GROMACS .gro file of C-alpha atoms in nm:
model
  179
    1MET     CA    1   0.000   0.000   0.000
    2GLY     CA    2   0.138   0.338  -0.101
    3LEU     CA    3   0.090   0.683   0.043
    4GLN     CA    4  -0.188   0.768  -0.204
    5GLU     CA    5  -0.390   0.461  -0.103
    6LEU     CA    6  -0.343   0.551   0.263
    7VAL     CA    7  -0.478   0.902   0.199
    8ASP     CA    8  -0.778   0.759   0.010
    9ILE     CA    9  -0.865   0.514   0.287
   10THR     CA   10  -0.821   0.778   0.557
   11MET     CA   11  -1.059   1.013   0.372
   12GLN     CA   12  -1.322   0.738   0.373
   13LEU     CA   13  -1.283   0.683   0.748
   14VAL     CA   14  -1.251   1.042   0.870
   15PRO     CA   15  -1.583   1.203   0.970
   16GLU     CA   16  -1.720   1.459   0.721
   17GLY     CA   17  -1.653   1.749   0.958
   18SER     CA   18  -1.284   1.659   0.985
   19GLN     CA   19  -1.224   1.592   0.615
   20ARG     CA   20  -1.147   1.955   0.533
   21ALA     CA   21  -0.879   1.974   0.804
   22PHE     CA   22  -0.732   1.642   0.692
   23THR     CA   23  -0.728   1.759   0.329
   24ALA     CA   24  -0.540   2.075   0.424
   25ALA     CA   25  -0.293   1.895   0.653
   26GLN     CA   26  -0.190   1.612   0.422
   27LYS     CA   27   0.079   1.684   0.164
   28ALA     CA   28   0.066   1.367  -0.044
   29ASP     CA   29  -0.247   1.434  -0.246
   30ILE     CA   30  -0.255   1.773  -0.416
   31GLU     CA   31  -0.530   1.639  -0.644
   32LEU     CA   32  -0.759   1.590  -0.341
   33LYS     CA   33  -0.703   1.953  -0.244
   34THR     CA   34  -0.781   2.054  -0.603
   35ILE     CA   35  -1.108   1.857  -0.613
   36ARG     CA   36  -1.223   2.003  -0.280
   37SER     CA   37  -1.134   2.352  -0.405
   38HIS     CA   38  -1.341   2.309  -0.724
   39THR     CA   39  -1.643   2.253  -0.499
   40ILE     CA   40  -1.571   2.581  -0.320
   41VAL     CA   41  -1.552   2.765  -0.655
   42ALA     CA   42  -1.880   2.613  -0.776
   43SER     CA   43  -2.058   2.719  -0.456
   44ALA     CA   44  -1.916   3.071  -0.473
   45ALA     CA   45  -2.006   3.108  -0.842
   46SER     CA   46  -2.364   2.998  -0.770
   47ALA     CA   47  -2.393   3.243  -0.482
   48ALA     CA   48  -2.243   3.522  -0.694
   49ALA     CA   49  -2.483   3.453  -0.981
   50GLY     CA   50  -2.787   3.446  -0.756
   51LEU     CA   51  -2.705   3.760  -0.563
   52ALA     CA   52  -2.587   3.961  -0.864
   53ALA     CA   53  -2.905   3.874  -1.054
   54VAL     CA   54  -3.128   4.032  -0.791
   55THR     CA   55  -2.924   4.326  -0.666
   56ILE     CA   56  -2.989   4.693  -0.728
   57PRO     CA   57  -2.821   4.827  -1.045
   58PHE     CA   58  -2.452   4.922  -1.002
   59THR     CA   59  -2.416   4.738  -0.667
   60GLU     CA   60  -2.288   4.401  -0.791
   61SER     CA   61  -1.928   4.465  -0.683
   62ALA     CA   62  -2.036   4.522  -0.324
   63VAL     CA   63  -2.208   4.183  -0.327
   64LEU     CA   64  -1.931   3.995  -0.508
   65VAL     CA   65  -1.631   4.098  -0.300
   66PRO     CA   66  -1.736   3.915   0.020
   67ILE     CA   67  -1.824   3.604  -0.181
   68GLN     CA   68  -1.489   3.609  -0.358
   69ILE     CA   69  -1.300   3.672  -0.034
   70GLY     CA   70  -1.474   3.372   0.120
   71MET     CA   71  -1.393   3.160  -0.184
   72ILE     CA   72  -1.024   3.258  -0.181
   73ALA     CA   73  -1.006   3.198   0.196
   74GLY     CA   74  -1.168   2.855   0.155
   75ILE     CA   75  -0.930   2.751  -0.123
   76THR     CA   76  -0.632   2.883   0.074
   77ALA     CA   77  -0.740   2.682   0.380
   78THR     CA   78  -0.806   2.369   0.173
   79PHE     CA   79  -0.455   2.380   0.029
   80GLY     CA   80  -0.314   2.450   0.376
   81LEU     CA   81  -0.122   2.749   0.244
   82SER     CA   82   0.083   2.909   0.520
   83VAL     CA   83   0.005   3.278   0.497
   84ARG     CA   84   0.084   3.588   0.691
   85GLU     CA   85  -0.186   3.813   0.832
   86GLY     CA   86  -0.352   4.013   0.557
   87PHE     CA   87  -0.259   3.772   0.276
   88ILE     CA   88  -0.614   3.745   0.139
   89ALA     CA   89  -0.658   4.122   0.141
   90SER     CA   90  -0.321   4.167  -0.034
   91LEU     CA   91  -0.411   3.901  -0.286
   92LEU     CA   92  -0.746   4.056  -0.372
   93ALA     CA   93  -0.604   4.408  -0.380
   94SER     CA   94  -0.329   4.304  -0.619
   95ILE     CA   95  -0.567   4.131  -0.860
   96SER     CA   96  -0.836   4.398  -0.845
   97ALA     CA   97  -0.643   4.600  -1.102
   98VAL     CA   98  -0.653   4.299  -1.334
   99LEU     CA   99  -1.023   4.225  -1.284
  100GLY     CA  100  -1.135   4.577  -1.195
  101THR     CA  101  -1.153   4.736  -1.538
  102GLU     CA  102  -1.297   4.423  -1.698
  103TYR     CA  103  -1.578   4.402  -1.445
  104ALA     CA  104  -1.642   4.778  -1.416
  105VAL     CA  105  -1.718   4.810  -1.788
  106ARG     CA  106  -1.956   4.513  -1.776
  107GLU     CA  107  -2.123   4.635  -1.457
  108LEU     CA  108  -2.186   4.978  -1.608
  109GLY     CA  109  -2.353   4.834  -1.917
  110ILE     CA  110  -2.559   4.583  -1.723
  111GLY     CA  111  -2.655   4.846  -1.465
  112LEU     CA  112  -2.792   5.066  -1.741
  113ILE     CA  113  -2.993   4.774  -1.882
  114LYS     CA  114  -3.135   4.700  -1.534
  115LEU     CA  115  -3.270   5.056  -1.515
  116VAL     CA  116  -3.522   4.979  -1.791
  117PRO     CA  117  -3.839   4.861  -1.613
  118GLY     CA  118  -3.962   4.508  -1.679
  119VAL     CA  119  -3.763   4.345  -1.958
  120GLY     CA  120  -3.449   4.547  -1.880
  121THR     CA  121  -3.460   4.440  -1.518
  122LEU     CA  122  -3.497   4.073  -1.612
  123ALA     CA  123  -3.235   4.083  -1.889
  124GLY     CA  124  -2.997   4.287  -1.675
  125GLY     CA  125  -3.039   4.046  -1.386
  126ALA     CA  126  -2.964   3.747  -1.607
  127LEU     CA  127  -2.657   3.917  -1.758
  128SER     CA  128  -2.538   4.035  -1.420
  129GLY     CA  129  -2.572   3.688  -1.270
  130ALA     CA  130  -2.390   3.524  -1.560
  131THR     CA  131  -2.110   3.781  -1.547
  132ALA     CA  132  -2.070   3.746  -1.171
  133ALA     CA  133  -2.055   3.366  -1.194
  134THR     CA  134  -1.805   3.380  -1.481
  135ILE     CA  135  -1.569   3.624  -1.311
  136THR     CA  136  -1.590   3.437  -0.979
  137THR     CA  137  -1.520   3.107  -1.156
  138ILE     CA  138  -1.226   3.250  -1.351
  139LEU     CA  139  -1.077   3.391  -1.030
  140GLY     CA  140  -1.127   3.070  -0.831
  141GLU     CA  141  -1.012   2.826  -1.097
  142THR     CA  142  -0.708   3.036  -1.180
  143TYR     CA  143  -0.617   3.052  -0.811
  144ILE     CA  144  -0.651   2.674  -0.785
  145SER     CA  145  -0.425   2.621  -1.088
  146VAL     CA  146  -0.161   2.854  -0.940
  147LEU     CA  147  -0.169   2.680  -0.600
  148LYS     CA  148  -0.158   2.337  -0.762
  149LEU     CA  149   0.145   2.438  -0.969
  150LYS     CA  150   0.328   2.604  -0.678
  151PHE     CA  151   0.261   2.317  -0.435
  152THR     CA  152   0.375   2.064  -0.698
  153GLN     CA  153   0.692   2.263  -0.763
  154ASN     CA  154   0.757   2.271  -0.386
  155GLU     CA  155   0.689   1.896  -0.346
  156GLY     CA  156   0.382   1.953  -0.129
  157GLU     CA  157   0.534   2.226   0.085
  158SER     CA  158   0.369   2.566   0.117
  159PRO     CA  159   0.495   2.815  -0.145
  160ASP     CA  160   0.595   3.173  -0.074
  161PRO     CA  161   0.275   3.383  -0.060
  162ASN     CA  162   0.431   3.660  -0.272
  163GLU     CA  163   0.507   3.407  -0.547
  164VAL     CA  164   0.143   3.298  -0.536
  165ILE     CA  165   0.019   3.657  -0.569
  166GLU     CA  166   0.249   3.733  -0.863
  167ALA     CA  167   0.166   3.408  -1.043
  168LEU     CA  168  -0.208   3.469  -0.997
  169LYS     CA  169  -0.187   3.822  -1.136
  170GLU     CA  170   0.006   3.696  -1.437
  171LYS     CA  171  -0.230   3.404  -1.508
  172LEU     CA  172  -0.541   3.622  -1.470
  173SER     CA  173  -0.400   3.877  -1.712
  174ILE     CA  174  -0.335   3.604  -1.966
  175LYS     CA  175  -0.684   3.454  -1.924
  176LEU     CA  176  -0.858   3.788  -1.962
  177ARG     CA  177  -0.654   3.881  -2.270
  178ALA     CA  178  -0.740   3.545  -2.430
  179LYS     CA  179  -1.116   3.607  -2.407
   0.00000   0.00000   0.00000
């Protein structure tokens, strides 16, 4: 029996409430951390879509930021990334320049559509929800890919938080340019 099999069996035996802590603590299975993190992204994207679809025009950013902070914190905890105080805030502040312009332009257009009574409100809500889910998913999935790469490069050990921030900014820029 190898280390991977031991991790798999342990996950089956550990109570559901303790599985997240076990996932974060173990270093052998980066793929397990990745799978758990995808679930966090899916939940955050659903929440972002639902809340953005029903919010008042031009307020989507205020609703999305707490959801995205929670998502990033959840992924960070799942990977067991050792971070200094304020890491999440630094991470989000550094990527806001990358995502900020992209989202601001979309939010302005959608906000204007939402101002039209009836059809505009419905169409704007649908567009707003889809945009919020897409941006949240791009952010979360890109963060997962960066952590997976950095943890793999470090043989399961926690990477330097500044390297994570820089790699995330770079990957997000590339993804947004490719659209």
